[in-house]
Coordinates of C-alpha atoms and ligand atoms in Angstrom, one line a residue:
Chain A
M1 CA 0.1 -0.1 0.1
N2 CA 2.5 2.5 -1.1
D3 CA 2.1 5.9 -2.6
T4 CA 2.8 5.0 -6.5
T5 CA 0.7 7.6 -8.1
V6 CA 2.5 9.5 -10.9
N7 CA 0.2 12.5 -11.5
D8 CA 0.5 15.3 -9.1
T9 CA 0.3 18.3 -11.5
I10 CA -2.7 18.2 -13.7
C11 CA -6.5 17.8 -12.3
P12 CA -8.4 14.7 -13.5
R13 CA -11.4 16.7 -13.7
C14 CA -10.7 20.1 -15.0
D15 CA -7.3 19.5 -16.6
A16 CA -5.9 22.7 -15.0
E17 CA -2.3 22.6 -13.8
N18 CA -3.3 24.0 -10.5
V19 CA -2.9 21.2 -8.4
R20 CA -1.2 21.2 -4.7
V21 CA -0.9 18.8 -1.8
L22 CA -3.7 18.8 0.3
T23 CA -2.5 16.7 3.1
T24 CA -0.6 13.6 3.5
S25 CA -1.3 10.6 5.7
P26 CA -0.9 10.6 9.2
V27 CA 1.3 7.3 9.0
P28 CA 3.8 8.5 6.7
G29 CA 4.1 7.2 3.3
R30 CA 0.7 5.5 3.0
W31 CA -1.0 8.1 0.6
T32 CA -1.0 11.8 -0.3
M33 CA -4.1 13.8 -1.0
Y34 CA -4.1 16.6 -3.8
V35 CA -6.5 19.4 -4.4
C36 CA -7.2 21.4 -7.5
D37 CA -7.7 25.3 -6.8
T38 CA -9.3 25.6 -10.0
C39 CA -12.5 23.3 -9.4
I40 CA -11.9 22.1 -6.0
Y41 CA -11.5 18.5 -6.9
S42 CA -9.6 16.5 -4.6
W43 CA -8.2 12.6 -5.0
R44 CA -5.9 10.1 -2.9
S45 CA -3.0 8.5 -4.5
T46 CA -4.3 5.4 -3.8
E47 CA -7.6 5.8 -5.6
P48 CA -8.3 3.9 -8.8
R49 CA -6.7 5.6 -12.1
S50 CA -10.7 6.9 -13.0
A51 CA -10.2 9.2 -10.0
T52 CA -6.7 10.3 -10.2
D53 CA -6.0 10.2 -14.1
P54 CA -7.1 13.0 -16.5
L55 CA -7.4 10.5 -19.4
A56 CA -9.3 7.9 -17.7
Y57 CA -11.5 10.5 -15.9
P58 CA -15.0 9.9 -17.6
A59 CA -16.1 12.6 -20.2
E60 CA -19.5 13.1 -18.5
F61 CA -18.0 14.7 -15.3
K62 CA -15.5 16.7 -16.9
I63 CA -15.5 20.4 -16.3
D64 CA -14.0 23.4 -18.1
P65 CA -12.5 25.9 -16.0
A66 CA -14.1 28.6 -18.5
D67 CA -17.5 27.4 -17.5
I68 CA -17.2 27.7 -13.7
P69 CA -17.7 31.6 -13.2
S70 CA -21.0 31.0 -14.9
I71 CA -22.2 27.9 -12.8
P72 CA -25.5 29.4 -10.6
A73 CA -25.0 30.7 -7.1
I74 CA -27.0 28.8 -4.5
P75 CA -28.5 30.4 -2.7
T76 CA -27.8 34.0 -4.3
V77 CA -26.3 36.6 -2.4
P78 CA -29.2 39.2 -1.0
P79 CA -28.8 42.7 -0.8
R80 CA -27.4 44.5 1.9
R81 CA -29.9 45.9 4.3
R82 CA -29.5 50.0 4.5
Chain B
M1 CA -34.8 5.0 26.7
A2 CA -31.9 7.6 25.9
Y3 CA -28.4 7.2 24.8
A4 CA -26.1 9.4 26.1
D5 CA -23.8 9.3 23.0
L6 CA -22.8 7.2 20.0
R7 CA -20.7 4.8 22.0
E8 CA -23.5 4.0 24.2
F9 CA -25.8 3.3 20.9
L10 CA -23.0 1.0 19.5
A11 CA -22.5 -1.0 22.7
T12 CA -26.4 -1.6 22.8
L13 CA -26.1 -2.7 19.2
D14 CA -23.4 -4.8 19.8
R15 CA -25.3 -6.7 22.6
D16 CA -28.2 -7.1 20.4
G17 CA -25.9 -8.5 17.3
Q18 CA -26.3 -5.5 15.3
L19 CA -22.5 -4.4 15.1
L20 CA -19.9 -5.9 12.9
R21 CA -16.3 -4.9 13.9
Y22 CA -13.9 -5.2 11.2
S23 CA -10.4 -5.3 12.1
D24 CA -8.6 -6.2 8.8
P25 CA -6.7 -3.5 7.1
V26 CA -8.9 -1.5 4.7
N27 CA -8.2 1.6 2.3
P28 CA -10.4 4.5 2.5
E29 CA -11.4 4.2 -1.0
P30 CA -13.1 2.2 -2.5
D31 CA -13.4 -0.3 0.7
L32 CA -15.6 1.9 3.1
A33 CA -18.3 2.7 1.0
A34 CA -18.4 -0.4 -0.8
A35 CA -19.0 -2.2 2.6
A36 CA -21.6 0.4 3.5
R37 CA -23.5 -0.2 -0.2
A38 CA -23.0 -3.9 0.3
T39 CA -24.8 -4.2 3.7
A40 CA -27.7 -2.0 2.5
N41 CA -28.0 -4.2 -0.7
L42 CA -28.1 -7.6 1.4
T43 CA -30.5 -6.8 4.0
D44 CA -32.9 -4.3 5.6
R45 CA -31.9 -6.0 9.0
G46 CA -28.3 -5.6 8.6
P47 CA -25.9 -4.4 11.1
A48 CA -23.7 -1.1 11.9
L49 CA -20.3 -1.4 10.6
L50 CA -17.1 -0.6 12.8
F51 CA -13.9 -0.4 11.1
D52 CA -10.5 0.2 13.1
D53 CA -7.7 -0.2 10.7
I54 CA -7.8 2.2 8.0
N55 CA -4.7 2.6 5.6
G56 CA -3.0 5.5 6.5
Y57 CA -4.1 5.7 10.2
E58 CA -2.9 4.2 13.4
P59 CA -4.8 0.9 14.1
G60 CA -7.3 1.5 16.6
K61 CA -6.9 5.2 16.3
G62 CA -8.8 6.0 13.0
R63 CA -12.3 4.6 13.2
V64 CA -15.4 4.7 11.1
A65 CA -18.6 3.8 12.0
L66 CA -21.1 3.4 9.1
N67 CA -24.7 2.1 8.7
T68 CA -25.7 2.8 12.3
V69 CA -29.2 3.1 11.8
G70 CA -29.3 1.6 8.5
S71 CA -31.5 -1.1 9.3
W72 CA -35.0 -1.8 10.9
P73 CA -33.5 -3.5 14.1
N74 CA -31.2 -0.8 14.2
H75 CA -34.2 1.9 13.9
A76 CA -36.0 -0.1 16.7
L77 CA -33.0 0.0 18.9
M78 CA -32.5 3.8 18.4
L79 CA -36.1 4.2 19.7
G80 CA -35.2 1.9 22.6
L81 CA -37.8 -0.7 21.2
D82 CA -37.4 -4.6 20.8
K83 CA -35.0 -5.0 17.8
N84 CA -37.9 -7.0 16.2
T85 CA -40.7 -4.3 16.4
T86 CA -42.6 -4.0 13.1
V87 CA -42.3 -0.8 11.0
K88 CA -46.0 -0.2 11.5
D89 CA -45.6 -0.4 15.3
Q90 CA -42.4 1.8 15.0
F91 CA -44.5 4.3 13.0
F92 CA -47.2 4.6 15.5
E93 CA -44.7 4.7 18.4
F94 CA -43.0 7.5 16.6
A95 CA -46.3 9.6 16.1
G96 CA -47.3 9.0 19.7
R97 CA -43.8 10.4 21.1
W98 CA -44.2 13.4 18.7
D99 CA -47.1 14.4 20.8
A100 CA -44.6 14.9 23.7
F101 CA -43.1 17.9 22.1
P102 CA -41.6 20.2 23.3
G103 CA -39.4 17.7 26.0
P104 CA -37.0 19.2 28.6
I105 CA -33.4 20.3 28.2
E106 CA -30.6 19.2 30.3
R107 CA -27.7 21.6 30.2
R108 CA -24.6 20.7 31.4
D109 CA -20.6 22.2 31.3
D110 CA -18.7 19.0 31.2
A111 CA -18.9 17.6 27.7
P112 CA -16.7 14.5 26.6
W113 CA -15.4 16.5 23.5
Q114 CA -13.7 19.0 25.6
E115 CA -11.0 16.6 26.1
V116 CA -8.9 18.1 23.0
T117 CA -9.0 21.6 21.6
L118 CA -7.2 22.6 18.2
T119 CA -6.9 26.3 17.3
E120 CA -3.9 26.3 15.6
G121 CA -2.6 24.0 12.7
I122 CA -6.1 22.3 12.0
D123 CA -6.2 19.5 9.4
L124 CA -9.6 17.5 9.5
F125 CA -7.9 14.6 7.6
Q126 CA -5.5 14.0 10.5
L127 CA -8.0 13.8 13.0
L128 CA -10.8 11.8 11.1
P129 CA -10.6 9.2 8.3
L130 CA -12.6 11.2 6.0
F131 CA -13.2 9.1 2.5
R132 CA -14.8 9.6 -0.8
L133 CA -18.4 7.8 -0.9
N134 CA -19.4 7.7 -4.3
S135 CA -16.5 7.5 -7.3
Y136 CA -17.5 10.7 -8.7
D137 CA -18.1 12.9 -5.9
V138 CA -15.8 15.6 -6.2
G139 CA -14.1 15.0 -2.8
C140 CA -14.7 14.1 0.7
Y141 CA -17.7 14.8 2.4
I142 CA -19.5 15.0 6.1
D143 CA -22.8 14.2 5.5
K144 CA -24.5 13.2 8.7
A145 CA -23.1 16.0 11.0
A146 CA -25.5 18.1 13.3
V147 CA -24.8 21.9 11.9
I148 CA -26.0 24.3 14.5
S149 CA -26.9 28.0 13.6
R150 CA -28.8 31.0 15.1
D151 CA -30.9 33.8 13.5
P152 CA -28.6 36.6 13.6
D153 CA -31.7 39.2 14.2
D154 CA -33.0 37.0 17.5
P155 CA -29.6 35.4 18.5
D156 CA -30.9 34.8 21.9
N157 CA -33.9 32.6 20.7
F158 CA -33.5 29.4 21.7
G159 CA -36.4 27.9 19.3
K160 CA -34.9 29.7 16.4
Q161 CA -31.6 28.0 16.9
N162 CA -31.6 25.4 14.3
V163 CA -29.7 21.7 14.2
G164 CA -29.6 20.6 10.5
I165 CA -28.1 18.1 8.6
Y166 CA -26.4 19.3 5.5
R167 CA -24.3 17.9 2.8
I168 CA -20.4 19.4 3.7
Q169 CA -17.6 19.2 1.2
V170 CA -14.1 19.1 2.6
K171 CA -12.6 21.4 0.8
D172 CA -9.4 21.8 2.7
K173 CA -7.7 21.1 6.0
D174 CA -9.9 23.8 7.6
R175 CA -12.2 25.0 4.8
L176 CA -15.4 23.4 4.0
G177 CA -18.4 23.9 1.2
I178 CA -22.0 23.7 2.5
Q179 CA -25.3 23.6 0.9
P180 CA -27.9 25.6 3.0
L181 CA -30.8 25.6 0.4
A182 CA -32.9 29.1 0.9
A183 CA -35.9 26.8 2.1
H184 CA -34.0 25.6 5.1
D185 CA -33.9 27.2 8.2
I186 CA -30.0 27.6 8.1
G187 CA -30.7 29.3 4.7
L188 CA -32.8 32.1 6.4
H189 CA -30.1 32.4 8.9
L190 CA -27.4 33.0 6.3
Q191 CA -29.5 35.4 4.3
R192 CA -30.1 37.4 7.4
A193 CA -26.6 37.6 8.0
E194 CA -25.5 38.4 4.4
E195 CA -28.2 41.2 4.5
R196 CA -26.5 42.7 7.5
G197 CA -22.9 42.2 6.1
E198 CA -21.9 39.6 8.8
N199 CA -20.5 36.1 8.4
L200 CA -22.7 33.4 10.0
P201 CA -21.4 31.3 12.9
V202 CA -22.0 27.7 12.9
A203 CA -21.1 25.0 15.2
I204 CA -20.7 21.4 13.4
A205 CA -21.1 18.4 16.0
L206 CA -20.1 15.1 14.5
G207 CA -20.7 11.6 15.9
N208 CA -23.9 11.7 18.0
E209 CA -26.4 9.5 19.3
P210 CA -28.9 8.6 16.9
V211 CA -32.1 10.8 17.8
I212 CA -30.6 13.8 17.3
T213 CA -29.5 12.6 13.8
T214 CA -33.1 11.8 13.0
V215 CA -34.7 14.7 14.4
A216 CA -32.3 16.9 12.5
G217 CA -33.6 15.5 9.4
M218 CA -37.3 16.5 10.2
P219 CA -38.8 19.3 8.6
L220 CA -39.8 21.3 11.8
A221 CA -41.6 24.8 12.2
Y222 CA -39.1 27.6 12.2
D223 CA -39.4 28.4 15.8
Q224 CA -39.3 24.9 17.1
S225 CA -36.2 23.5 18.7
E226 CA -34.8 20.2 17.6
Y227 CA -33.4 19.7 20.9
E228 CA -37.0 19.8 22.3
M229 CA -38.2 17.1 19.6
A230 CA -35.2 15.2 20.6
A231 CA -36.2 15.0 24.2
A232 CA -39.8 14.0 23.5
I233 CA -38.7 11.2 20.7
Q234 CA -36.3 9.7 23.4
G235 CA -38.5 10.1 26.2
A236 CA -35.9 11.6 28.3
P237 CA -34.5 15.2 28.9
Y238 CA -32.0 16.1 25.9
R239 CA -28.3 16.8 27.4
I240 CA -26.5 19.9 25.7
T241 CA -23.7 22.0 26.4
K242 CA -22.4 25.3 25.2
A243 CA -19.7 25.6 22.5
P244 CA -16.9 28.1 23.7
V245 CA -16.6 30.5 20.6
T246 CA -20.4 30.6 18.9
G247 CA -22.2 30.0 22.3
F248 CA -24.5 27.8 20.4
D249 CA -26.0 24.7 22.1
V250 CA -24.5 21.4 20.8
P251 CA -25.0 17.8 21.9
W252 CA -23.3 16.8 25.0
G253 CA -21.9 13.4 23.7
S254 CA -20.6 14.5 20.2
E255 CA -17.1 13.0 19.3
V256 CA -16.0 16.2 17.7
V257 CA -17.1 19.7 17.5
I258 CA -16.2 22.1 14.9
E259 CA -16.6 26.1 15.3
G260 CA -16.2 28.4 12.5
E261 CA -18.3 30.4 10.2
I262 CA -19.9 31.0 6.8
I263 CA -17.9 33.7 5.0
A264 CA -20.5 36.3 3.9
G265 CA -20.9 36.8 0.1
E266 CA -18.7 34.3 -0.9
R267 CA -19.6 31.5 -3.2
E268 CA -17.4 28.5 -4.7
I269 CA -17.8 25.8 -6.5
E270 CA -19.3 22.7 -4.8
G271 CA -20.2 19.2 -6.1
P272 CA -20.9 16.8 -7.7
F273 CA -22.3 14.6 -5.2
G274 CA -23.9 11.3 -5.3
E275 CA -27.7 12.0 -3.7
F276 CA -30.6 10.2 -2.5
T277 CA -32.3 10.1 -5.6
G278 CA -29.6 7.6 -6.7
H279 CA -28.5 10.3 -9.1
Y280 CA -25.4 12.8 -9.0
S281 CA -26.1 16.4 -8.4
G282 CA -24.6 19.0 -10.6
A283 CA -21.9 21.3 -9.5
R284 CA -23.2 24.8 -8.1
R285 CA -21.5 27.9 -6.3
Q286 CA -22.4 27.3 -2.8
P287 CA -21.2 29.1 0.3
V288 CA -18.0 28.4 2.4
I289 CA -17.1 27.6 5.8
K290 CA -14.0 28.8 7.6
I291 CA -12.9 26.3 10.7
H292 CA -11.5 28.4 13.5
R293 CA -11.8 25.7 16.4
V294 CA -11.9 22.0 17.0
M295 CA -12.7 20.1 20.1
H296 CA -12.6 16.4 20.4
R297 CA -12.5 13.1 22.2
R298 CA -9.3 11.6 22.1
N299 CA -9.3 9.0 19.3
P300 CA -12.8 10.1 18.3
I301 CA -14.9 7.9 15.9
F302 CA -15.9 9.4 12.4
E303 CA -19.8 8.5 12.1
H304 CA -20.5 8.6 8.6
L305 CA -23.2 7.9 6.3
Y306 CA -23.4 6.3 2.6
L307 CA -26.2 7.5 0.2
G308 CA -27.0 6.9 -2.9
M309 CA -29.4 4.5 -4.9
P310 CA -32.3 3.8 -2.6
W311 CA -32.1 1.8 0.0
T312 CA -29.2 2.8 2.3
E313 CA -29.2 4.2 5.8
M314 CA -30.3 7.7 4.8
D315 CA -33.8 6.1 3.8
Y316 CA -34.1 4.5 7.4
T317 CA -33.0 7.6 9.1
L318 CA -35.9 9.7 7.1
A319 CA -38.5 6.8 6.6
L320 CA -40.6 7.6 9.7
N321 CA -40.2 11.4 10.3
T322 CA -41.3 12.0 6.7
S323 CA -44.2 9.6 7.0
V324 CA -45.1 10.7 10.4
L325 CA -45.0 14.6 9.5
L326 CA -47.5 13.6 6.6
Y327 CA -49.8 11.6 8.6
R328 CA -50.0 14.3 11.4
Q329 CA -50.8 17.1 8.9
L330 CA -53.4 15.0 6.9
K331 CA -54.9 13.5 9.9
A332 CA -55.7 17.1 11.4
E333 CA -58.3 17.6 8.8
F334 CA -59.0 14.0 7.7
P335 CA -59.5 11.7 10.8
E336 CA -60.1 9.0 8.2
V337 CA -56.4 8.5 7.4
A338 CA -55.1 5.4 9.1
A339 CA -51.5 5.7 8.3
V340 CA -49.0 7.3 5.9
N341 CA -45.9 5.4 4.4
A342 CA -43.9 8.1 2.6
M343 CA -40.6 6.3 3.0
Y344 CA -39.6 6.1 -1.1
T345 CA -37.1 8.5 -1.9
Q346 CA -38.2 10.8 1.0
G347 CA -41.6 10.7 0.0
L348 CA -41.4 11.5 -3.7
L349 CA -43.5 8.3 -3.7
G350 CA -46.3 7.9 -0.8
I351 CA -49.0 5.4 0.3
I352 CA -51.9 6.5 2.1
S353 CA -54.5 4.1 3.9
V354 CA -57.7 5.9 4.4
K355 CA -61.2 4.9 5.1
Q356 CA -63.4 6.7 2.5
R357 CA -66.3 8.7 3.5
F358 CA -67.9 8.9 0.1
G359 CA -67.0 8.3 -3.5
G360 CA -64.0 10.3 -4.6
F361 CA -62.9 11.2 -1.1
A362 CA -59.4 9.1 -1.1
K363 CA -58.6 11.2 -4.4
A364 CA -59.0 14.2 -2.3
V365 CA -56.8 13.3 0.5
G366 CA -54.1 12.3 -2.2
M367 CA -54.3 15.7 -3.7
R368 CA -54.0 17.3 -0.2
A369 CA -50.9 15.2 0.2
M370 CA -49.5 17.2 -2.5
T371 CA -50.3 20.6 -1.0
V372 CA -49.0 19.9 2.5
P373 CA -45.3 21.8 2.9
H374 CA -43.3 19.0 2.3
G375 CA -45.8 17.9 -0.3
L376 CA -44.7 20.9 -2.6
A377 CA -41.2 19.3 -3.0
Y378 CA -42.2 15.8 -3.1
C379 CA -45.4 13.6 -3.2
K380 CA -45.1 13.0 -7.1
V381 CA -46.9 9.7 -6.9
I382 CA -49.5 8.8 -4.2
I383 CA -51.2 5.9 -4.0
L384 CA -54.2 5.3 -1.7
V385 CA -55.5 2.3 -0.2
D386 CA -58.2 1.4 2.4
E387 CA -57.9 1.5 5.9
D388 CA -57.5 -2.2 6.3
V389 CA -54.7 -2.3 4.0
D390 CA -51.1 -1.9 5.6
P391 CA -49.2 0.7 4.0
F392 CA -46.0 -0.6 5.3
N393 CA -46.7 -4.1 3.6
L394 CA -45.9 -3.8 0.2
A395 CA -47.6 -7.1 -0.7
Q396 CA -50.6 -5.8 0.6
V397 CA -50.5 -2.6 -1.7
M398 CA -49.4 -4.0 -4.4
W399 CA -52.8 -6.5 -4.1
A400 CA -54.8 -3.5 -3.8
L401 CA -53.3 -1.9 -7.0
S402 CA -53.7 -5.0 -8.7
V403 CA -57.3 -5.6 -8.1
H404 CA -59.0 -2.2 -6.8
Y405 CA -57.1 0.2 -9.1
H406 CA -59.1 0.9 -12.5
P407 CA -56.8 3.0 -14.7
L408 CA -59.6 4.7 -16.2
H409 CA -61.6 5.9 -13.1
D410 CA -58.6 6.0 -10.6
T411 CA -56.0 8.0 -12.2
V412 CA -55.5 11.6 -11.6
T413 CA -52.9 13.5 -13.2
I414 CA -52.0 17.1 -12.0
P415 CA -49.9 18.7 -14.3
N416 CA -46.7 21.2 -13.9
L417 CA -46.6 21.1 -10.1
S418 CA -43.4 21.9 -8.0
V419 CA -40.9 19.3 -7.0
L420 CA -37.5 19.1 -5.7
A421 CA -35.2 20.0 -8.7
L422 CA -32.9 16.9 -7.6
D423 CA -35.6 14.8 -9.2
P424 CA -34.0 13.7 -12.5
S425 CA -37.2 13.5 -14.1
S426 CA -38.4 17.0 -13.3
D427 CA -38.5 19.1 -16.5
P428 CA -37.6 22.0 -16.3
A429 CA -36.1 21.1 -12.8
G430 CA -38.1 21.4 -9.9
I431 CA -41.7 21.0 -12.4
T432 CA -43.2 17.6 -12.6
H433 CA -46.8 16.5 -13.5
K434 CA -48.0 14.2 -10.3
V435 CA -50.4 11.6 -9.8
V436 CA -52.9 9.9 -7.6
L437 CA -53.4 6.3 -8.0
D438 CA -56.5 5.2 -6.0
A439 CA -56.6 1.8 -5.1
T440 CA -59.2 2.0 -2.6
T441 CA -62.5 -0.1 -3.0
P442 CA -65.2 2.1 -4.7
V443 CA -67.8 3.3 -2.3
A444 CA -71.2 5.0 -3.0
P445 CA -72.1 6.9 -5.2
E446 CA -69.3 5.4 -7.2
E447 CA -70.6 1.9 -7.6
R448 CA -68.3 -0.1 -9.9
G449 CA -66.4 -3.2 -9.9
H450 CA -67.2 -6.5 -8.2
Y451 CA -66.2 -6.2 -4.4
S452 CA -68.9 -7.8 -2.4
Q453 CA -67.4 -11.3 -2.2
V454 CA -63.9 -10.6 -0.2
V455 CA -62.2 -13.8 1.3
G456 CA -61.5 -12.6 4.5
N457 CA -59.2 -14.6 7.4
P458 CA -60.2 -17.8 8.8
E459 CA -61.9 -17.4 12.3
G460 CA -58.8 -17.4 14.7
T461 CA -56.2 -16.2 12.4
A462 CA -55.4 -13.6 15.0
D463 CA -55.1 -15.7 17.7
W464 CA -52.7 -18.2 15.8
E465 CA -50.6 -15.1 14.8
N466 CA -49.7 -14.8 18.1
I467 CA -49.2 -18.4 18.9
I468 CA -47.0 -18.8 15.9
K469 CA -44.9 -15.4 17.0
G470 CA -44.4 -16.8 20.1
L471 CA -42.9 -20.1 19.0
L472 CA -40.6 -18.5 16.7
K473 CA -39.3 -16.2 19.2
Ligands
ZN501 ZN1 -9.8 21.1 -11.5

């Protein structure tokens, strides 16, 4: 159960090169968690390739970073009281 | 019967053969979610699962409890009943205890979660074995924690203090995403805070005895206290303790208490997340919580809930509070309503048993279910059966549908009503036709069909049910 994942640079979901280490296992060397600061997808190095590899991540769950700002806000931010 | 905390409930499950301890090593993904899914697939009488050797955590330190209320025996034990209590009997017991609302509160200063306090270097992943539930969830979630907030315009009002369960994405070591829908009480709290230009303080209590978790999923009125309802349902005072920073009341027995605040005006991408409809919800921009303080017991148990295609633990925890709520609202106007089973996808489909006063009566009751508050988002399919048909016994319901329901006379379709947007059939999202299927026996002036020669039980059947039940014990 060693850390063998190669992809730690490209987000599997949005393909942004905006990935950093989120945290590592309390018992050292078991796994590393990464997070994409563009789409906030996170994954663990021990997960199957479909969760960690941009090429194996299923197309229907992919997201284009350009679309993120236009995603609806729920709930919307109300106007300030005067 | 009241459980002081999660550990006391797990000990009871263990004594009753309803807890499975699994001490072989497992991976966070996909083992933990798969084990919970498998248990729900196999049986509706399954155990809670307790894992204590999770890859990356010291054996015995990182512990995960799953499926704690994920079966009818475990649900009965939550209510302090014999584990073999039928669903119908659990329903009437639940309905009866609701009448005791509001129950008493017991305030204590000495909570077990005060053992360890973290204010710097907070990393939830070090403290709890967080893990992905479904393959294409955007990350790790917390989905069974009690989230406590107060009305910023009326912060001292105990009744308006809300205890609810919302899906929470763990976005970073000390940063969370939360889904407080506008219709939820916390959504109202957030709206008022943002109108004032203030952050909304929240306390998040993880790992609780099961009653507060069940009550937190109840759609109570805005000024009704979940703690006073928990006291009514458990039949004993509910024990709470003040969290130090927010001053909010949290369960005395929690494993972990997090304090932080929802940042005013901020929305950030959240989701997808595998939902209780059996489908993923898409991504939305949603509020964000910054964590300021974490308090916990030493070696806390991470209690988590698997959800996805029904049935899962979520369906058990919401089954009776949804059914009893609809039952109480309908019964207030129509005393002829005998029981309500609205436990299918949180009441998207419901079954109502009712004694018809006159022809067409059952159809009116069915349409009324669609216009009570819960019905505005649910009750897409309502099946009516006679008062002597047990709505919790699907064999009986299917019998009634197969022989009492006439497609031409007994179908009422109402176009373009509101439904929760998560219903994947709604089009546009949030709008759907709804249907009443009337499987009651026609009564005057509606005289049709051939129902005069019913095959009843042989004489003495009820006595023999008791004899055989006793012999089977
Ligand atoms: Zn990304």
